[in-house]
């Protein structure tokens, strides 16, 4: 992803975590750990309530590695966490053709895949493909990404 | 790196029920989910009429990749004319099944393994009795 422009920022949006990693599950897992720690350190979540946010991050990053970059370690995934008022934006960039979560429907009981998007939809305030940034974007409000919510 | 040789699930036969206990929550991360599936399937495959109870007492985190593995395991158990249940399911884990509508497919319980084994045994006995009652009607 070198040479690719960073996500254009609108006014009032501040990136507080950004990391790029090669498309392997091992590298993804390390970035995931650091991102969750950053969310807790920045006061977006309490440590004991980090499960749903970690889940949404993992689902989006695994999609980028497996489907966007087709597990090619030469291709990079970039994760950005940014604040916009009391909203935390999560942006995931890969080198694939773009993923439109609004086109994913709830799979029937026998279907094996497709449930990650359902989980992200449930826990996040929104999830969409950001055409301007060419990335997957989702967001939650401070303290509002919790189990039972 | 995921440790492919690490024991992620231990198995114990309790009567007719095979109890598979997931050893710790972290085994169900993206790193280990494939190894988890392989270890369960190794036990399940080729065992006709296996009744599998997965014990989730240590599980406090679940991703969609794990759900996919559970669907795969359930399918193989059913093909072997067995049944699968999941016990000791924490409320936040049940929520994952509910969001994805899989609470209607899997038999989930918050009870511990011992209680769930007894309940599973009773359900199998009732099903066997019902099958006996149905047979003459089917022949008639």
PDB file of C-alpha atoms in Angstrom:
ATOM      1  CA  UNK A   1       0.000   0.000   0.000  1.00  0.00           C
ATOM      2  CA  UNK A   2       3.077   2.248  -0.035  1.00  0.00           C
ATOM      3  CA  UNK A   3       2.562   5.431  -2.003  1.00  0.00           C
ATOM      4  CA  UNK A   4      -1.170   5.295  -1.468  1.00  0.00           C
ATOM      5  CA  UNK A   5      -2.690   8.445  -0.010  1.00  0.00           C
ATOM      6  CA  UNK A   6      -3.946   8.288   3.517  1.00  0.00           C
ATOM      7  CA  UNK A   7      -7.634   8.664   4.105  1.00  0.00           C
ATOM      8  CA  UNK A   8      -8.727  12.256   3.506  1.00  0.00           C
ATOM      9  CA  UNK A   9      -9.817  13.730   6.817  1.00  0.00           C
ATOM     10  CA  UNK A  10     -12.809  15.917   7.243  1.00  0.00           C
ATOM     11  CA  UNK A  11     -12.782  18.737   9.764  1.00  0.00           C
ATOM     12  CA  UNK A  12     -12.611  17.671  13.381  1.00  0.00           C
ATOM     13  CA  UNK A  13     -11.514  14.109  12.642  1.00  0.00           C
ATOM     14  CA  UNK A  14      -8.340  13.129  14.488  1.00  0.00           C
ATOM     15  CA  UNK A  15      -6.553   9.858  13.837  1.00  0.00           C
ATOM     16  CA  UNK A  16      -5.277   8.413  17.125  1.00  0.00           C
ATOM     17  CA  UNK A  17      -4.171   5.000  15.856  1.00  0.00           C
ATOM     18  CA  UNK A  18      -2.899   3.947  12.423  1.00  0.00           C
ATOM     19  CA  UNK A  19      -1.076   0.789  11.479  1.00  0.00           C
ATOM     20  CA  UNK A  20      -0.318  -1.150   8.322  1.00  0.00           C
ATOM     21  CA  UNK A  21       0.379  -4.860   8.238  1.00  0.00           C
ATOM     22  CA  UNK A  22       0.937  -7.636   5.649  1.00  0.00           C
ATOM     23  CA  UNK A  23      -2.048  -9.831   4.890  1.00  0.00           C
ATOM     24  CA  UNK A  24      -1.507 -12.677   7.327  1.00  0.00           C
ATOM     25  CA  UNK A  25      -3.719 -13.664  10.250  1.00  0.00           C
ATOM     26  CA  UNK A  26      -0.697 -13.546  12.592  1.00  0.00           C
ATOM     27  CA  UNK A  27       0.118  -9.920  11.672  1.00  0.00           C
ATOM     28  CA  UNK A  28      -3.572  -9.054  11.852  1.00  0.00           C
ATOM     29  CA  UNK A  29      -3.796 -10.479  15.382  1.00  0.00           C
ATOM     30  CA  UNK A  30      -0.910  -8.306  16.614  1.00  0.00           C
ATOM     31  CA  UNK A  31      -2.465  -5.144  15.165  1.00  0.00           C
ATOM     32  CA  UNK A  32      -5.836  -6.147  16.623  1.00  0.00           C
ATOM     33  CA  UNK A  33      -4.334  -6.376  20.131  1.00  0.00           C
ATOM     34  CA  UNK A  34      -2.685  -2.957  19.814  1.00  0.00           C
ATOM     35  CA  UNK A  35      -5.857  -1.360  18.413  1.00  0.00           C
ATOM     36  CA  UNK A  36      -8.011  -2.643  21.286  1.00  0.00           C
ATOM     37  CA  UNK A  37      -5.424  -1.356  23.775  1.00  0.00           C
ATOM     38  CA  UNK A  38      -5.541   2.042  22.037  1.00  0.00           C
ATOM     39  CA  UNK A  39      -9.357   2.166  22.279  1.00  0.00           C
ATOM     40  CA  UNK A  40      -9.197   1.402  25.994  1.00  0.00           C
ATOM     41  CA  UNK A  41      -6.302   3.821  26.621  1.00  0.00           C
ATOM     42  CA  UNK A  42      -8.148   6.604  24.795  1.00  0.00           C
ATOM     43  CA  UNK A  43     -11.239   6.058  26.944  1.00  0.00           C
ATOM     44  CA  UNK A  44     -13.561   4.762  24.233  1.00  0.00           C
ATOM     45  CA  UNK A  45     -14.223   1.530  26.067  1.00  0.00           C
ATOM     46  CA  UNK A  46     -13.683  -0.060  29.443  1.00  0.00           C
ATOM     47  CA  UNK A  47     -11.335  -3.050  29.261  1.00  0.00           C
ATOM     48  CA  UNK A  48     -14.049  -5.427  30.517  1.00  0.00           C
ATOM     49  CA  UNK A  49     -16.435  -4.212  27.788  1.00  0.00           C
ATOM     50  CA  UNK A  50     -14.001  -4.443  24.892  1.00  0.00           C
ATOM     51  CA  UNK A  51     -15.367  -7.756  23.510  1.00  0.00           C
ATOM     52  CA  UNK A  52     -17.841  -6.387  20.919  1.00  0.00           C
ATOM     53  CA  UNK A  53     -15.398  -3.757  19.602  1.00  0.00           C
ATOM     54  CA  UNK A  54     -12.646  -6.371  19.373  1.00  0.00           C
ATOM     55  CA  UNK A  55     -15.084  -8.646  17.543  1.00  0.00           C
ATOM     56  CA  UNK A  56     -15.992  -5.955  14.983  1.00  0.00           C
ATOM     57  CA  UNK A  57     -12.337  -5.068  14.440  1.00  0.00           C
ATOM     58  CA  UNK A  58     -11.439  -8.732  13.971  1.00  0.00           C
ATOM     59  CA  UNK A  59     -14.301  -9.339  11.534  1.00  0.00           C
ATOM     60  CA  UNK A  60     -13.376  -6.336   9.396  1.00  0.00           C
ATOM     61  CA  UNK A  61      -9.636  -7.078   9.420  1.00  0.00           C
ATOM     62  CA  UNK A  62     -10.111 -10.782   8.623  1.00  0.00           C
ATOM     63  CA  UNK A  63     -12.352  -9.772   5.696  1.00  0.00           C
ATOM     64  CA  UNK A  64      -9.620  -7.415   4.437  1.00  0.00           C
ATOM     65  CA  UNK A  65      -6.911 -10.085   4.720  1.00  0.00           C
ATOM     66  CA  UNK A  66      -8.917 -12.988   3.277  1.00  0.00           C
ATOM     67  CA  UNK A  67     -11.331 -11.426   0.796  1.00  0.00           C
ATOM     68  CA  UNK A  68      -9.792  -8.024  -0.010  1.00  0.00           C
ATOM     69  CA  UNK A  69      -6.154  -9.072  -0.234  1.00  0.00           C
ATOM     70  CA  UNK A  70      -6.721 -12.815  -0.753  1.00  0.00           C
ATOM     71  CA  UNK A  71      -4.162 -13.763   1.936  1.00  0.00           C
ATOM     72  CA  UNK A  72      -1.339 -12.292  -0.148  1.00  0.00           C
ATOM     73  CA  UNK A  73       1.342 -11.120   2.329  1.00  0.00           C
ATOM     74  CA  UNK A  74       2.692  -8.742  -0.323  1.00  0.00           C
ATOM     75  CA  UNK A  75      -0.544  -6.772  -0.007  1.00  0.00           C
ATOM     76  CA  UNK A  76      -1.061  -4.476   2.955  1.00  0.00           C
ATOM     77  CA  UNK A  77      -4.035  -3.790   5.183  1.00  0.00           C
ATOM     78  CA  UNK A  78      -4.256  -0.427   6.914  1.00  0.00           C
ATOM     79  CA  UNK A  79      -6.306   0.192  10.046  1.00  0.00           C
ATOM     80  CA  UNK A  80      -7.114   3.673  11.282  1.00  0.00           C
ATOM     81  CA  UNK A  81      -8.974   4.666  14.428  1.00  0.00           C
ATOM     82  CA  UNK A  82     -10.099   8.273  14.542  1.00  0.00           C
ATOM     83  CA  UNK A  83     -12.207  10.466  16.772  1.00  0.00           C
ATOM     84  CA  UNK A  84     -14.961  12.729  15.502  1.00  0.00           C
ATOM     85  CA  UNK A  85     -16.586  14.332  18.523  1.00  0.00           C
ATOM     86  CA  UNK A  86     -17.967  11.522  20.677  1.00  0.00           C
ATOM     87  CA  UNK A  87     -17.852   9.103  17.748  1.00  0.00           C
ATOM     88  CA  UNK A  88     -14.999   6.661  17.100  1.00  0.00           C
ATOM     89  CA  UNK A  89     -14.433   5.961  13.400  1.00  0.00           C
ATOM     90  CA  UNK A  90     -12.829   2.687  12.338  1.00  0.00           C
ATOM     91  CA  UNK A  91     -11.460   2.587   8.809  1.00  0.00           C
ATOM     92  CA  UNK A  92     -10.040  -0.506   7.137  1.00  0.00           C
ATOM     93  CA  UNK A  93      -8.190  -0.179   3.836  1.00  0.00           C
ATOM     94  CA  UNK A  94      -7.147  -3.124   1.706  1.00  0.00           C
ATOM     95  CA  UNK A  95      -5.898  -3.554  -1.851  1.00  0.00           C
ATOM     96  CA  UNK A  96      -8.991  -5.328  -3.131  1.00  0.00           C
ATOM     97  CA  UNK A  97     -11.853  -4.050  -5.221  1.00  0.00           C
ATOM     98  CA  UNK A  98     -13.883  -2.643  -2.322  1.00  0.00           C
ATOM     99  CA  UNK A  99     -16.385  -4.261  -0.008  1.00  0.00           C
ATOM    100  CA  UNK A 100     -19.979  -3.016   0.222  1.00  0.00           C
ATOM    101  CA  UNK A 101     -21.480  -4.387   3.452  1.00  0.00           C
ATOM    102  CA  UNK A 102     -24.945  -3.043   2.607  1.00  0.00           C
ATOM    103  CA  UNK A 103     -25.144  -5.737  -0.099  1.00  0.00           C
ATOM    104  CA  UNK A 104     -24.703  -8.529   2.446  1.00  0.00           C
ATOM    105  CA  UNK A 105     -27.918 -10.109   3.719  1.00  0.00           C
ATOM    106  CA  UNK A 106     -28.396 -12.319   6.743  1.00  0.00           C
ATOM    107  CA  UNK A 107     -27.463 -15.829   5.564  1.00  0.00           C
ATOM    108  CA  UNK A 108     -29.868 -18.716   6.138  1.00  0.00           C
ATOM    109  CA  UNK A 109     -29.084 -21.295   8.797  1.00  0.00           C
ATOM    110  CA  UNK A 110     -27.334 -23.710   6.445  1.00  0.00           C
ATOM    111  CA  UNK A 111     -25.063 -21.099   4.829  1.00  0.00           C
ATOM    112  CA  UNK A 112     -21.522 -21.207   6.191  1.00  0.00           C
ATOM    113  CA  UNK A 113     -20.304 -17.594   5.880  1.00  0.00           C
ATOM    114  CA  UNK A 114     -21.520 -13.987   5.904  1.00  0.00           C
ATOM    115  CA  UNK A 115     -22.267 -13.579   9.599  1.00  0.00           C
ATOM    116  CA  UNK A 116     -19.418 -11.195  10.400  1.00  0.00           C
ATOM    117  CA  UNK A 117     -21.238  -8.317   8.705  1.00  0.00           C
ATOM    118  CA  UNK A 118     -24.388  -9.072  10.750  1.00  0.00           C
ATOM    119  CA  UNK A 119     -22.337  -8.804  13.939  1.00  0.00           C
ATOM    120  CA  UNK A 120     -20.699  -5.535  12.871  1.00  0.00           C
ATOM    121  CA  UNK A 121     -24.120  -4.095  11.946  1.00  0.00           C
ATOM    122  CA  UNK A 122     -25.452  -5.009  15.364  1.00  0.00           C
ATOM    123  CA  UNK A 123     -22.673  -3.557  17.503  1.00  0.00           C
ATOM    124  CA  UNK A 124     -21.703  -0.535  15.419  1.00  0.00           C
ATOM    125  CA  UNK A 125     -23.727   2.620  14.896  1.00  0.00           C
ATOM    126  CA  UNK A 126     -23.169   2.175  11.172  1.00  0.00           C
ATOM    127  CA  UNK A 127     -21.005   0.269   8.720  1.00  0.00           C
ATOM    128  CA  UNK A 128     -20.518   1.329   5.112  1.00  0.00           C
ATOM    129  CA  UNK A 129     -18.072   1.528   2.242  1.00  0.00           C
ATOM    130  CA  UNK A 130     -16.563   5.018   2.340  1.00  0.00           C
ATOM    131  CA  UNK A 131     -16.302   5.999  -1.340  1.00  0.00           C
ATOM    132  CA  UNK A 132     -14.115   9.057  -0.636  1.00  0.00           C
ATOM    133  CA  UNK A 133     -11.539   7.109   1.377  1.00  0.00           C
ATOM    134  CA  UNK A 134     -11.986   3.843  -0.584  1.00  0.00           C
ATOM    135  CA  UNK A 135     -12.256   1.886   2.621  1.00  0.00           C
ATOM    136  CA  UNK A 136     -14.669   0.110   4.922  1.00  0.00           C
ATOM    137  CA  UNK A 137     -15.842   2.498   7.632  1.00  0.00           C
ATOM    138  CA  UNK A 138     -17.780   1.825  10.798  1.00  0.00           C
ATOM    139  CA  UNK A 139     -18.349   3.851  13.915  1.00  0.00           C
ATOM    140  CA  UNK A 140     -19.573   3.721  17.477  1.00  0.00           C
ATOM    141  CA  UNK A 141     -20.249   6.369  20.111  1.00  0.00           C
ATOM    142  CA  UNK A 142     -18.099   6.595  23.216  1.00  0.00           C
ATOM    143  CA  UNK A 143     -19.109   3.803  25.605  1.00  0.00           C
ATOM    144  CA  UNK A 144     -21.852   2.544  23.270  1.00  0.00           C
ATOM    145  CA  UNK A 145     -20.332  -0.629  21.839  1.00  0.00           C
ATOM    146  CA  UNK A 146     -21.232  -3.237  24.415  1.00  0.00           C
ATOM    147  CA  UNK A 147     -22.794  -6.662  24.755  1.00  0.00           C
ATOM    148  CA  UNK A 148     -26.521  -6.471  25.459  1.00  0.00           C
ATOM    149  CA  UNK A 149     -26.669  -3.108  23.705  1.00  0.00           C
TER     150      UNK A 149
ATOM    151  CA  UNK B   1       1.961 -18.086  15.269  1.00  0.00           C
ATOM    152  CA  UNK B   2      -0.896 -20.440  16.085  1.00  0.00           C
ATOM    153  CA  UNK B   3       0.336 -23.538  17.878  1.00  0.00           C
ATOM    154  CA  UNK B   4      -1.200 -26.309  15.797  1.00  0.00           C
ATOM    155  CA  UNK B   5      -0.136 -29.018  18.255  1.00  0.00           C
ATOM    156  CA  UNK B   6      -1.649 -27.336  21.309  1.00  0.00           C
ATOM    157  CA  UNK B   7      -4.630 -29.152  22.778  1.00  0.00           C
ATOM    158  CA  UNK B   8      -7.516 -26.737  22.383  1.00  0.00           C
ATOM    159  CA  UNK B   9     -10.354 -29.134  23.228  1.00  0.00           C
ATOM    160  CA  UNK B  10     -10.316 -32.112  25.578  1.00  0.00           C
ATOM    161  CA  UNK B  11     -12.849 -34.931  25.286  1.00  0.00           C
ATOM    162  CA  UNK B  12     -14.491 -37.122  27.866  1.00  0.00           C
ATOM    163  CA  UNK B  13     -17.147 -39.797  27.337  1.00  0.00           C
ATOM    164  CA  UNK B  14     -19.988 -39.528  29.847  1.00  0.00           C
ATOM    165  CA  UNK B  15     -22.364 -42.385  29.086  1.00  0.00           C
ATOM    166  CA  UNK B  16     -23.613 -41.949  25.533  1.00  0.00           C
ATOM    167  CA  UNK B  17     -22.474 -38.333  25.406  1.00  0.00           C
ATOM    168  CA  UNK B  18     -19.038 -37.135  24.292  1.00  0.00           C
ATOM    169  CA  UNK B  19     -18.204 -33.920  26.131  1.00  0.00           C
ATOM    170  CA  UNK B  20     -15.715 -31.623  24.374  1.00  0.00           C
ATOM    171  CA  UNK B  21     -14.441 -28.895  26.678  1.00  0.00           C
ATOM    172  CA  UNK B  22     -12.858 -25.840  25.065  1.00  0.00           C
ATOM    173  CA  UNK B  23      -9.829 -25.289  27.297  1.00  0.00           C
ATOM    174  CA  UNK B  24      -9.613 -21.503  27.215  1.00  0.00           C
ATOM    175  CA  UNK B  25     -11.314 -18.620  25.514  1.00  0.00           C
ATOM    176  CA  UNK B  26      -8.284 -17.504  23.525  1.00  0.00           C
ATOM    177  CA  UNK B  27      -8.345 -20.707  21.459  1.00  0.00           C
ATOM    178  CA  UNK B  28     -11.323 -19.306  19.619  1.00  0.00           C
ATOM    179  CA  UNK B  29      -9.460 -16.353  18.123  1.00  0.00           C
ATOM    180  CA  UNK B  30      -8.847 -16.059  14.374  1.00  0.00           C
ATOM    181  CA  UNK B  31      -5.405 -17.576  14.935  1.00  0.00           C
ATOM    182  CA  UNK B  32      -6.646 -20.849  16.350  1.00  0.00           C
ATOM    183  CA  UNK B  33     -10.121 -21.378  14.998  1.00  0.00           C
ATOM    184  CA  UNK B  34      -9.037 -23.709  12.186  1.00  0.00           C
ATOM    185  CA  UNK B  35      -7.056 -25.881  14.630  1.00  0.00           C
ATOM    186  CA  UNK B  36     -10.079 -25.949  16.951  1.00  0.00           C
ATOM    187  CA  UNK B  37     -12.284 -27.212  14.111  1.00  0.00           C
ATOM    188  CA  UNK B  38      -9.737 -29.853  13.106  1.00  0.00           C
ATOM    189  CA  UNK B  39      -9.402 -31.197  16.654  1.00  0.00           C
ATOM    190  CA  UNK B  40     -13.170 -31.551  17.070  1.00  0.00           C
ATOM    191  CA  UNK B  41     -13.680 -33.062  13.632  1.00  0.00           C
ATOM    192  CA  UNK B  42     -10.891 -35.589  14.251  1.00  0.00           C
ATOM    193  CA  UNK B  43     -12.921 -36.880  17.200  1.00  0.00           C
ATOM    194  CA  UNK B  44     -16.289 -36.684  15.463  1.00  0.00           C
ATOM    195  CA  UNK B  45     -15.593 -37.975  11.964  1.00  0.00           C
ATOM    196  CA  UNK B  46     -16.323 -41.619  11.383  1.00  0.00           C
ATOM    197  CA  UNK B  47     -18.099 -42.060  14.740  1.00  0.00           C
ATOM    198  CA  UNK B  48     -21.598 -43.247  13.881  1.00  0.00           C
ATOM    199  CA  UNK B  49     -24.325 -41.851  16.150  1.00  0.00           C
ATOM    200  CA  UNK B  50     -21.996 -39.565  18.123  1.00  0.00           C
ATOM    201  CA  UNK B  51     -23.753 -37.235  20.553  1.00  0.00           C
ATOM    202  CA  UNK B  52     -21.482 -34.262  21.124  1.00  0.00           C
ATOM    203  CA  UNK B  53     -21.808 -31.756  23.937  1.00  0.00           C
ATOM    204  CA  UNK B  54     -19.441 -28.811  23.534  1.00  0.00           C
ATOM    205  CA  UNK B  55     -18.670 -27.252  26.909  1.00  0.00           C
ATOM    206  CA  UNK B  56     -18.162 -23.481  26.566  1.00  0.00           C
ATOM    207  CA  UNK B  57     -17.527 -22.742  30.243  1.00  0.00           C
ATOM    208  CA  UNK B  58     -14.217 -21.043  29.436  1.00  0.00           C
ATOM    209  CA  UNK B  59     -15.439 -19.250  26.305  1.00  0.00           C
ATOM    210  CA  UNK B  60     -15.990 -15.510  26.629  1.00  0.00           C
ATOM    211  CA  UNK B  61     -15.266 -14.452  23.034  1.00  0.00           C
ATOM    212  CA  UNK B  62     -16.607 -15.743  19.733  1.00  0.00           C
ATOM    213  CA  UNK B  63     -16.148 -14.567  16.133  1.00  0.00           C
ATOM    214  CA  UNK B  64     -18.047 -15.503  12.981  1.00  0.00           C
ATOM    215  CA  UNK B  65     -15.186 -17.820  12.004  1.00  0.00           C
ATOM    216  CA  UNK B  66     -16.018 -19.956  15.051  1.00  0.00           C
ATOM    217  CA  UNK B  67     -19.696 -19.997  14.063  1.00  0.00           C
ATOM    218  CA  UNK B  68     -18.672 -21.323  10.659  1.00  0.00           C
ATOM    219  CA  UNK B  69     -16.641 -24.099  12.322  1.00  0.00           C
ATOM    220  CA  UNK B  70     -19.588 -24.963  14.588  1.00  0.00           C
ATOM    221  CA  UNK B  71     -21.889 -25.191  11.554  1.00  0.00           C
ATOM    222  CA  UNK B  72     -19.413 -27.508   9.848  1.00  0.00           C
ATOM    223  CA  UNK B  73     -19.116 -29.717  12.951  1.00  0.00           C
ATOM    224  CA  UNK B  74     -22.908 -29.798  13.420  1.00  0.00           C
ATOM    225  CA  UNK B  75     -23.402 -30.878   9.806  1.00  0.00           C
ATOM    226  CA  UNK B  76     -20.935 -33.749  10.156  1.00  0.00           C
ATOM    227  CA  UNK B  77     -22.491 -34.869  13.462  1.00  0.00           C
ATOM    228  CA  UNK B  78     -25.945 -34.895  11.852  1.00  0.00           C
ATOM    229  CA  UNK B  79     -24.668 -36.801   8.823  1.00  0.00           C
ATOM    230  CA  UNK B  80     -23.374 -39.394  11.298  1.00  0.00           C
ATOM    231  CA  UNK B  81     -26.926 -39.572  12.737  1.00  0.00           C
ATOM    232  CA  UNK B  82     -25.838 -37.911  15.954  1.00  0.00           C
ATOM    233  CA  UNK B  83     -26.749 -34.714  17.738  1.00  0.00           C
ATOM    234  CA  UNK B  84     -24.777 -31.741  18.985  1.00  0.00           C
ATOM    235  CA  UNK B  85     -25.463 -29.344  21.852  1.00  0.00           C
ATOM    236  CA  UNK B  86     -23.521 -26.506  23.452  1.00  0.00           C
ATOM    237  CA  UNK B  87     -23.565 -25.899  27.216  1.00  0.00           C
ATOM    238  CA  UNK B  88     -22.297 -23.367  29.774  1.00  0.00           C
ATOM    239  CA  UNK B  89     -23.006 -20.579  27.292  1.00  0.00           C
ATOM    240  CA  UNK B  90     -22.468 -17.137  28.851  1.00  0.00           C
ATOM    241  CA  UNK B  91     -25.024 -14.382  28.093  1.00  0.00           C
ATOM    242  CA  UNK B  92     -22.615 -12.425  25.851  1.00  0.00           C
ATOM    243  CA  UNK B  93     -21.913 -15.597  23.849  1.00  0.00           C
ATOM    244  CA  UNK B  94     -25.616 -16.439  23.526  1.00  0.00           C
ATOM    245  CA  UNK B  95     -26.069 -12.918  22.164  1.00  0.00           C
ATOM    246  CA  UNK B  96     -23.705 -13.736  19.255  1.00  0.00           C
ATOM    247  CA  UNK B  97     -25.855 -16.758  18.368  1.00  0.00           C
ATOM    248  CA  UNK B  98     -29.034 -14.663  18.615  1.00  0.00           C
ATOM    249  CA  UNK B  99     -27.724 -11.833  16.415  1.00  0.00           C
ATOM    250  CA  UNK B 100     -26.834 -14.335  13.708  1.00  0.00           C
ATOM    251  CA  UNK B 101     -30.098 -16.326  14.124  1.00  0.00           C
ATOM    252  CA  UNK B 102     -28.118 -19.442  14.996  1.00  0.00           C
ATOM    253  CA  UNK B 103     -29.814 -19.772  18.391  1.00  0.00           C
ATOM    254  CA  UNK B 104     -32.627 -21.444  16.425  1.00  0.00           C
ATOM    255  CA  UNK B 105     -30.283 -23.978  14.860  1.00  0.00           C
ATOM    256  CA  UNK B 106     -28.096 -24.935  17.840  1.00  0.00           C
ATOM    257  CA  UNK B 107     -29.366 -26.260  21.159  1.00  0.00           C
ATOM    258  CA  UNK B 108     -27.750 -23.885  23.664  1.00  0.00           C
ATOM    259  CA  UNK B 109     -27.833 -24.024  27.450  1.00  0.00           C
ATOM    260  CA  UNK B 110     -26.352 -21.971  30.258  1.00  0.00           C
ATOM    261  CA  UNK B 111     -26.255 -25.095  32.487  1.00  0.00           C
ATOM    262  CA  UNK B 112     -22.949 -26.740  33.347  1.00  0.00           C
ATOM    263  CA  UNK B 113     -21.711 -29.880  31.593  1.00  0.00           C
ATOM    264  CA  UNK B 114     -22.957 -32.346  34.218  1.00  0.00           C
ATOM    265  CA  UNK B 115     -26.528 -31.012  34.174  1.00  0.00           C
ATOM    266  CA  UNK B 116     -26.481 -30.749  30.390  1.00  0.00           C
ATOM    267  CA  UNK B 117     -25.322 -34.363  29.981  1.00  0.00           C
ATOM    268  CA  UNK B 118     -28.300 -35.555  32.051  1.00  0.00           C
ATOM    269  CA  UNK B 119     -30.687 -33.419  30.018  1.00  0.00           C
ATOM    270  CA  UNK B 120     -29.127 -34.608  26.751  1.00  0.00           C
ATOM    271  CA  UNK B 121     -29.495 -38.263  27.873  1.00  0.00           C
ATOM    272  CA  UNK B 122     -33.152 -37.674  28.743  1.00  0.00           C
ATOM    273  CA  UNK B 123     -33.835 -36.039  25.370  1.00  0.00           C
ATOM    274  CA  UNK B 124     -32.242 -38.987  23.567  1.00  0.00           C
ATOM    275  CA  UNK B 125     -34.309 -41.449  25.597  1.00  0.00           C
ATOM    276  CA  UNK B 126     -37.529 -39.541  24.838  1.00  0.00           C
ATOM    277  CA  UNK B 127     -36.658 -39.409  21.131  1.00  0.00           C
ATOM    278  CA  UNK B 128     -35.998 -43.165  21.124  1.00  0.00           C
ATOM    279  CA  UNK B 129     -39.362 -43.849  22.830  1.00  0.00           C
ATOM    280  CA  UNK B 130     -41.178 -41.586  20.364  1.00  0.00           C
ATOM    281  CA  UNK B 131     -39.523 -43.390  17.450  1.00  0.00           C
ATOM    282  CA  UNK B 132     -40.771 -46.718  18.847  1.00  0.00           C
ATOM    283  CA  UNK B 133     -44.325 -45.340  19.100  1.00  0.00           C
ATOM    284  CA  UNK B 134     -44.186 -44.014  15.566  1.00  0.00           C
ATOM    285  CA  UNK B 135     -43.012 -47.262  13.948  1.00  0.00           C
ATOM    286  CA  UNK B 136     -46.337 -49.206  13.995  1.00  0.00           C
ATOM    287  CA  UNK B 137     -48.196 -46.169  12.668  1.00  0.00           C
ATOM    288  CA  UNK B 138     -45.721 -45.862   9.830  1.00  0.00           C
ATOM    289  CA  UNK B 139     -46.239 -49.522   8.939  1.00  0.00           C
ATOM    290  CA  UNK B 140     -50.062 -49.255   9.051  1.00  0.00           C
TER     291      UNK B 140
END
